[in-house]
XYZ file of C-alpha atoms in Angstrom:
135
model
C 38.883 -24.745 75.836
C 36.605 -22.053 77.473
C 39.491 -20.868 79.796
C 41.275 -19.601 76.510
C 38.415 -17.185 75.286
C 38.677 -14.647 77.131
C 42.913 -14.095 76.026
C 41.599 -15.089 72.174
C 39.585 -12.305 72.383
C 41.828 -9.621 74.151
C 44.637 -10.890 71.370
C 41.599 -10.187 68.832
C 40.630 -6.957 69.843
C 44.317 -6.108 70.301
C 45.374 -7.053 66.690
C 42.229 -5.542 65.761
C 43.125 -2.095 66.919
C 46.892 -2.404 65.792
C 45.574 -3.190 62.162
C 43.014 -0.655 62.418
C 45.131 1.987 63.372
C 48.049 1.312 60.744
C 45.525 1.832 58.064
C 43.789 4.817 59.072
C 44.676 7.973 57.019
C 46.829 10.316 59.371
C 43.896 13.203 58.828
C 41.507 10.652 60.121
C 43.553 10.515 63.621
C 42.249 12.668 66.766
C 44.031 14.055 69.746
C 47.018 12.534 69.133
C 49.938 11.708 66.089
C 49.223 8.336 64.611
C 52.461 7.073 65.618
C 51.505 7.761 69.353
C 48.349 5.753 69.066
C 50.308 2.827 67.258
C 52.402 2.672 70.685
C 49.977 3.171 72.709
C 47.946 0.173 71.410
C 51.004 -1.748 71.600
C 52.267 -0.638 74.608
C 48.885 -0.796 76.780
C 46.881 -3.506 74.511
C 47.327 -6.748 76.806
C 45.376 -4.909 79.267
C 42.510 -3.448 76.930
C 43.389 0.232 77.463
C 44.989 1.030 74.330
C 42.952 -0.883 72.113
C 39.167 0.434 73.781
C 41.087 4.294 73.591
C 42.085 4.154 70.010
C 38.609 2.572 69.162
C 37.193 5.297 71.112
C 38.677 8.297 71.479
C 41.358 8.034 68.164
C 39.663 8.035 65.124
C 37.152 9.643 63.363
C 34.047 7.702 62.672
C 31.557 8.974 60.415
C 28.073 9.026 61.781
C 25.201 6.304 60.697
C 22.455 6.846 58.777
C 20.417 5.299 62.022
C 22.613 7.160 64.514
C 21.580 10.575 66.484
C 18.368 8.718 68.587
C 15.454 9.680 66.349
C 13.696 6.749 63.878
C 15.321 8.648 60.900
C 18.367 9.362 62.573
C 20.578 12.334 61.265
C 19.679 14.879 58.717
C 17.895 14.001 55.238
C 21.077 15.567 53.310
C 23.163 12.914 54.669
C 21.080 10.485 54.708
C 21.097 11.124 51.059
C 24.904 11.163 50.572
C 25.168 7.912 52.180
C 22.237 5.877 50.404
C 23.747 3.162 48.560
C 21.378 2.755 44.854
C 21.161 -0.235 42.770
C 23.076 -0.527 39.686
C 20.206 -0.605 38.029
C 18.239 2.452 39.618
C 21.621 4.114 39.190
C 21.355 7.038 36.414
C 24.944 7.421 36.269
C 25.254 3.974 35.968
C 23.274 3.002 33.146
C 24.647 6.225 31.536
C 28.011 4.798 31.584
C 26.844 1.531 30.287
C 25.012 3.658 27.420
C 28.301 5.303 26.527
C 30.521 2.047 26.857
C 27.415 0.052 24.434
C 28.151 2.940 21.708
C 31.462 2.411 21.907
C 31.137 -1.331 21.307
C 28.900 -0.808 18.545
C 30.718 1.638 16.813
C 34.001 -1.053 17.107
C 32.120 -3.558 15.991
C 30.578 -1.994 12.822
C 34.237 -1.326 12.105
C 35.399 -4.492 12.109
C 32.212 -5.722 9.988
C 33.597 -3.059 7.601
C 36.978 -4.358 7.957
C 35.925 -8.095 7.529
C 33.424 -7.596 4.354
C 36.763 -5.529 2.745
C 39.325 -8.252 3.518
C 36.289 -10.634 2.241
C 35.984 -8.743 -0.875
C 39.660 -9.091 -1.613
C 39.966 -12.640 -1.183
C 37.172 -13.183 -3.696
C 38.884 -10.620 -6.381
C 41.519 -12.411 -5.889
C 39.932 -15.835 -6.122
C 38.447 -15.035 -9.457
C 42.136 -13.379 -10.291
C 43.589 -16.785 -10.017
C 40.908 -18.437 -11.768
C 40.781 -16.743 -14.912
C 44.497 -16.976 -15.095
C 44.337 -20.808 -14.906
C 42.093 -20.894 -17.301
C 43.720 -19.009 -19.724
């Protein structure tokens, strides 16, 4: 079973780099057109070469937050801009969630309007029909 690894992984890596490529946006591509990196990982994958240059040398990769060697690792700005917050420390979040619970209330104390009219009706009604049975 260990004798198959190693091709399980090339095939891996391969199909790896074929999907990878295929989905990257064509502004995201360096050196080369997309289509010519397709080919070339198809062309040169069972051998690694196109695979390990497209993961390499053909896209774009943004940088870390703990890349560039230092403990804090690029500069504070983008450290910022890539910081993922907690919905709930979120401001814009729980602003949205504000908005959407006014909207919901407002709905609702429409229909409560709605309901107490329509209930209103149905005793008028009621007392309608009543009073002409009786009579």
């Amino acid at each position: 079973m260990l004798r198959y690894l190693p091709f399980l992984l090339i095939l891996a890596l391969w199909i790896y780099a074929f999907i990878d490529c295929l989905n990257t946006p064509e502004e995201e591509v360096r050196h080369l057109p997309k289509v010519v990196w397709v080919l070339i990982v198809l062309l040169f994958g069972e051998v690694l070469i196109g695979p390990i240059a497209w993961l390499v040398a053909g896209k774009n990769r943004p940088a870390h937050a703990g890349a560039g060697g230092g403990a804090g690792g690029g500069s504070p700005a983008g450290r910022r801009q890539q910081q993922w917050v907690a919905p709930d420390d979120n401001p814009e979040f729980l602003k949205s969630l504000k908005d959407e619970n006014k909207k919901d209330e407002s709905l609702l104390k429409d229909w409560e309007a709605d309901l107490r009219r329509r209930e209103e009706e149905l005793r008028r009604e009621k007392e309608e029909g009543s009073g002409d049975a009786k009579e």
